[in-house]
Amino acid sequence: EDQVTQSPEALRLQEGESSSLNCSYTVSGLRGLFWYRQDPGKGPEFLFTLYSAGEEKEKERLKATLTKKESFLHITAPKPEDSATYLCAVQAQVDNAGNMLTFGGGTRLMVKP
Amino acid sequence: DGGITQSPKYLFRKEGQNVTLSCEQNLNHDAMYWYRQDPGQGLRLIYYSQIVNDFQKGDIAEGYSVSREKKESFPLTVTSAQKNPTAFYLCASRAAGRGINEQFFGPGTRLTVL
């Protein structure tokens, strides 16, 4: 069974204080790993897809990295508007004709000015 | 503007009633998905459809039903058989094609059972 665990569950940062969010996964052959941002009461917003170990993607203050067992979302010099819940999801290669995703529980990030 | 719309934004249901949540997309995506989100938990898949007139159960399909009569529309009915329907419901869609795996989400419907 595919599993995704995100840590920490919640993270409080001061504005400008860089940090990383972790996504550990077990999957029967990784097709892709996805990061989403979700604001309260809204649908998730797609951020990145990573396909293979060693891959990195960047967008503004966010950088996502991938190893064979986990992914990190690095946030450099965060601003209050980066406050949100960040979701990680994996897509298995095996028996997944529907391209289904398995989600982690999310990390709630709060950035104080 | 292309996107996914869900309606209503808020829905209140009395116990014993069936309710239908709407999901429409104008992205020309082939695949559509319904998820349920509970506080502190990840998204769980209810149903998905890869083509018109075909759909499959996800991990938590009991008490729910869907239809896919048009490519643009994938409504979800929450039946009275669903024991704990209060949750945030999210619809997503995905384009077909090799290497296109990202799902894009609508704004969600919050269902509350009174």
Tab-separated table of C-alpha atoms in Angstrom:
chain	number	residue	atom	x	y	z
A	1	GLU	CA	0.000	0.000	0.000
A	2	ASP	CA	1.318	3.432	-0.961
A	3	GLN	CA	1.934	5.774	1.958
A	4	VAL	CA	2.865	9.434	2.321
A	5	THR	CA	3.885	11.066	5.613
A	6	GLN	CA	4.486	14.790	5.931
A	7	SER	CA	6.358	16.483	8.745
A	8	PRO	CA	6.051	18.579	10.715
A	9	GLU	CA	2.265	18.844	10.949
A	10	ALA	CA	2.603	22.551	11.677
A	11	LEU	CA	5.496	24.991	11.370
A	12	ARG	CA	5.722	28.544	12.636
A	13	LEU	CA	8.405	30.784	11.119
A	14	GLN	CA	9.372	34.398	11.413
A	15	GLU	CA	9.440	36.322	8.161
A	16	GLY	CA	12.796	35.696	6.516
A	17	GLU	CA	13.510	32.511	8.500
A	18	SER	CA	14.241	29.768	5.942
A	19	SER	CA	13.209	26.169	6.599
A	20	SER	CA	12.211	22.878	4.956
A	21	LEU	CA	9.100	20.703	4.876
A	22	ASN	CA	9.498	16.942	4.583
A	23	CYS	CA	7.484	14.363	2.609
A	24	SER	CA	8.435	10.723	3.158
A	25	TYR	CA	6.882	8.125	0.879
A	26	THR	CA	6.658	4.434	0.131
A	27	VAL	CA	5.275	3.549	-3.260
A	28	SER	CA	5.350	0.618	-5.667
A	29	GLY	CA	7.384	2.376	-8.312
A	30	LEU	CA	7.202	6.173	-8.383
A	31	ARG	CA	5.609	7.744	-11.437
A	32	GLY	CA	5.608	11.223	-9.966
A	33	LEU	CA	5.606	13.251	-6.744
A	34	PHE	CA	3.494	16.374	-6.534
A	35	TRP	CA	3.468	19.433	-4.278
A	36	TYR	CA	0.368	21.567	-3.812
A	37	ARG	CA	-0.400	24.699	-1.815
A	38	GLN	CA	-3.801	24.993	-0.150
A	39	ASP	CA	-5.196	28.169	1.403
A	40	PRO	CA	-7.961	27.850	4.027
A	41	GLY	CA	-11.331	27.018	2.489
A	42	LYS	CA	-9.923	26.719	-1.037
A	43	GLY	CA	-8.858	23.978	-3.418
A	44	PRO	CA	-5.210	22.920	-3.688
A	45	GLU	CA	-3.050	24.867	-6.137
A	46	PHE	CA	-0.497	22.877	-8.115
A	47	LEU	CA	3.143	23.804	-7.476
A	48	PHE	CA	5.583	21.136	-8.747
A	49	THR	CA	5.953	17.663	-10.203
A	50	LEU	CA	9.131	15.671	-9.590
A	51	TYR	CA	9.792	12.441	-11.454
A	52	SER	CA	13.177	11.044	-10.464
A	53	ALA	CA	15.703	11.155	-7.630
A	54	GLY	CA	18.015	14.128	-7.867
A	55	GLU	CA	15.472	16.313	-9.636
A	56	GLU	CA	14.887	19.867	-8.371
A	57	LYS	CA	12.274	22.465	-9.260
A	58	GLU	CA	12.063	26.118	-8.177
A	59	LYS	CA	9.376	28.754	-8.074
A	60	GLU	CA	10.000	32.090	-6.400
A	61	ARG	CA	10.955	31.304	-2.767
A	62	LEU	CA	10.139	27.590	-3.061
A	63	LYS	CA	12.431	24.782	-4.128
A	64	ALA	CA	11.383	21.120	-4.242
A	65	THR	CA	13.876	18.264	-4.211
A	66	LEU	CA	13.472	14.497	-4.503
A	67	THR	CA	15.344	11.430	-3.250
A	68	LYS	CA	14.352	7.771	-3.478
A	69	LYS	CA	12.570	7.935	-0.129
A	70	GLU	CA	11.559	11.551	0.451
A	71	SER	CA	11.012	15.004	-0.930
A	72	PHE	CA	11.772	18.361	0.629
A	73	LEU	CA	10.091	21.685	0.036
A	74	HIS	CA	12.622	24.358	0.922
A	75	ILE	CA	11.276	27.827	1.671
A	76	THR	CA	13.850	30.605	1.460
A	77	ALA	CA	13.218	33.893	3.278
A	78	PRO	CA	9.466	33.276	3.599
A	79	LYS	CA	6.900	36.058	3.657
A	80	PRO	CA	3.528	36.096	5.459
A	81	GLU	CA	1.786	35.403	2.135
A	82	ASP	CA	3.537	32.016	2.037
A	83	SER	CA	1.344	30.937	4.951
A	84	ALA	CA	-0.753	27.971	3.786
A	85	THR	CA	-1.004	24.206	4.044
A	86	TYR	CA	1.423	22.404	1.747
A	87	LEU	CA	0.332	19.000	0.468
A	88	CYS	CA	2.492	16.265	-0.968
A	89	ALA	CA	1.131	13.429	-3.139
A	90	VAL	CA	2.626	10.444	-4.960
A	91	GLN	CA	1.515	8.615	-8.051
A	92	ALA	CA	2.461	4.959	-8.349
A	93	GLN	CA	3.701	3.348	-11.516
A	94	VAL	CA	2.148	-0.046	-10.831
A	95	ASP	CA	-1.574	-0.875	-11.207
A	96	ASN	CA	-2.477	2.766	-11.624
A	97	ALA	CA	-4.272	3.123	-14.918
A	98	GLY	CA	-6.346	5.895	-13.407
A	99	ASN	CA	-3.270	7.975	-12.468
A	100	MET	CA	-4.514	8.119	-8.914
A	101	LEU	CA	-2.722	10.115	-6.235
A	102	THR	CA	-2.021	9.242	-2.602
A	103	PHE	CA	-1.851	12.341	-0.406
A	104	GLY	CA	-0.051	13.077	2.835
A	105	GLY	CA	-1.743	14.898	5.692
A	106	GLY	CA	-0.110	18.235	4.874
A	107	THR	CA	2.095	20.721	6.710
A	108	ARG	CA	0.448	23.916	7.916
A	109	LEU	CA	2.943	26.766	7.563
A	110	MET	CA	2.469	30.036	9.422
A	111	VAL	CA	4.846	32.919	8.697
A	112	LYS	CA	4.734	35.826	11.134
A	113	PRO	CA	5.775	39.340	10.091
B	1	ASP	CA	-10.887	31.691	-18.473
B	2	GLY	CA	-10.347	27.934	-18.335
B	3	GLY	CA	-10.901	26.236	-15.042
B	4	ILE	CA	-12.896	24.018	-12.761
B	5	THR	CA	-16.036	25.238	-11.034
B	6	GLN	CA	-17.818	23.620	-8.131
B	7	SER	CA	-21.211	24.539	-6.762
B	8	PRO	CA	-22.517	25.309	-4.333
B	9	LYS	CA	-19.669	26.627	-2.167
B	10	TYR	CA	-21.588	25.699	0.998
B	11	LEU	CA	-24.271	23.028	1.315
B	12	PHE	CA	-26.380	22.031	4.285
B	13	ARG	CA	-28.160	18.718	4.401
B	14	LYS	CA	-30.621	17.169	6.772
B	15	GLU	CA	-30.046	13.596	7.820
B	16	GLY	CA	-31.676	11.166	5.415
B	17	GLN	CA	-31.448	13.466	2.399
B	18	ASN	CA	-29.490	12.905	-0.783
B	19	VAL	CA	-27.586	15.899	-2.138
B	20	THR	CA	-25.731	16.442	-5.403
B	21	LEU	CA	-22.506	18.435	-5.741
B	22	SER	CA	-21.721	19.933	-9.119
B	23	CYS	CA	-18.323	19.903	-10.854
B	24	GLU	CA	-17.787	21.440	-14.291
B	25	GLN	CA	-14.543	21.967	-16.226
B	26	ASN	CA	-13.806	23.777	-19.495
B	27	LEU	CA	-10.205	22.617	-19.751
B	28	ASN	CA	-11.071	19.818	-22.189
B	29	HIS	CA	-9.627	17.344	-19.690
B	30	ASP	CA	-10.526	13.692	-20.059
B	31	ALA	CA	-10.107	12.510	-16.467
B	32	MET	CA	-12.026	13.813	-13.469
B	33	TYR	CA	-11.791	12.955	-9.762
B	34	TRP	CA	-13.712	13.479	-6.519
B	35	TYR	CA	-11.909	13.716	-3.178
B	36	ARG	CA	-13.022	14.188	0.374
B	37	GLN	CA	-10.950	16.226	2.862
B	38	ASP	CA	-11.437	16.025	6.630
B	39	PRO	CA	-9.645	18.289	9.136
B	40	GLY	CA	-6.057	17.203	9.689
B	41	GLN	CA	-6.284	14.454	7.081
B	42	GLY	CA	-5.069	14.115	3.553
B	43	LEU	CA	-7.367	13.973	0.542
B	44	ARG	CA	-9.100	10.637	0.028
B	45	LEU	CA	-10.343	9.499	-3.382
B	46	ILE	CA	-14.075	8.808	-3.706
B	47	TYR	CA	-14.579	8.171	-7.452
B	48	TYR	CA	-12.781	8.869	-10.692
B	49	SER	CA	-13.618	8.828	-14.376
B	50	GLN	CA	-11.212	8.615	-17.290
B	51	ILE	CA	-13.746	8.882	-20.126
B	52	VAL	CA	-17.399	9.709	-20.638
B	53	ASN	CA	-19.857	7.052	-19.452
B	54	ASP	CA	-17.193	5.248	-17.419
B	55	PHE	CA	-16.115	5.661	-13.786
B	56	GLN	CA	-14.399	3.644	-11.045
B	57	LYS	CA	-14.632	3.526	-7.263
B	58	GLY	CA	-11.860	5.043	-5.213
B	59	ASP	CA	-10.875	4.217	-1.651
B	60	ILE	CA	-14.045	5.494	0.056
B	61	ALA	CA	-16.902	5.107	-2.462
B	62	GLU	CA	-19.515	3.709	-0.042
B	63	GLY	CA	-22.476	6.069	0.305
B	64	TYR	CA	-21.595	8.059	-2.813
B	65	SER	CA	-22.578	7.861	-6.487
B	66	VAL	CA	-21.435	9.640	-9.649
B	67	SER	CA	-22.275	9.985	-13.323
B	68	ARG	CA	-20.255	11.100	-16.345
B	69	GLU	CA	-22.672	11.827	-19.174
B	70	LYS	CA	-20.625	14.745	-20.556
B	71	LYS	CA	-16.898	15.304	-20.731
B	72	GLU	CA	-17.253	18.635	-18.923
B	73	SER	CA	-19.353	17.430	-15.990
B	74	PHE	CA	-18.840	14.968	-13.131
B	75	PRO	CA	-21.536	15.396	-10.440
B	76	LEU	CA	-21.263	13.645	-7.086
B	77	THR	CA	-24.315	12.517	-5.112
B	78	VAL	CA	-23.940	12.049	-1.379
B	79	THR	CA	-26.610	9.567	-0.394
B	80	SER	CA	-28.297	8.970	2.940
B	81	ALA	CA	-26.202	5.809	3.217
B	82	GLN	CA	-23.062	7.871	3.828
B	83	LYS	CA	-22.659	7.725	7.601
B	84	ASN	CA	-20.510	10.809	8.137
B	85	PRO	CA	-20.860	13.130	5.143
B	86	THR	CA	-19.772	16.396	6.763
B	87	ALA	CA	-16.523	17.284	4.962
B	88	PHE	CA	-14.876	19.464	2.319
B	89	TYR	CA	-15.365	17.968	-1.160
B	90	LEU	CA	-12.892	18.642	-3.947
B	91	CYS	CA	-13.188	17.927	-7.652
B	92	ALA	CA	-10.105	17.654	-9.861
B	93	SER	CA	-9.345	17.049	-13.512
B	94	ARG	CA	-6.351	15.907	-15.557
B	95	ALA	CA	-5.462	16.128	-19.204
B	96	ALA	CA	-4.898	12.897	-21.102
B	97	GLY	CA	-1.580	12.099	-22.671
B	98	ARG	CA	1.725	10.539	-21.777
B	99	GLY	CA	3.649	12.405	-19.122
B	100	ILE	CA	0.721	14.613	-18.164
B	101	ASN	CA	0.010	13.545	-14.631
B	102	GLU	CA	-0.869	16.692	-12.715
B	103	GLN	CA	-4.378	17.033	-11.352
B	104	PHE	CA	-5.914	20.496	-11.071
B	105	PHE	CA	-8.487	21.242	-8.426
B	106	GLY	CA	-11.690	23.217	-8.159
B	107	PRO	CA	-12.493	25.556	-5.248
B	108	GLY	CA	-14.391	22.921	-3.244
B	109	THR	CA	-17.811	22.473	-1.643
B	110	ARG	CA	-18.212	22.363	2.129
B	111	LEU	CA	-21.036	20.011	3.095
B	112	THR	CA	-22.543	20.132	6.573
B	113	VAL	CA	-25.130	17.704	7.876
B	114	LEU	CA	-27.543	19.322	10.299
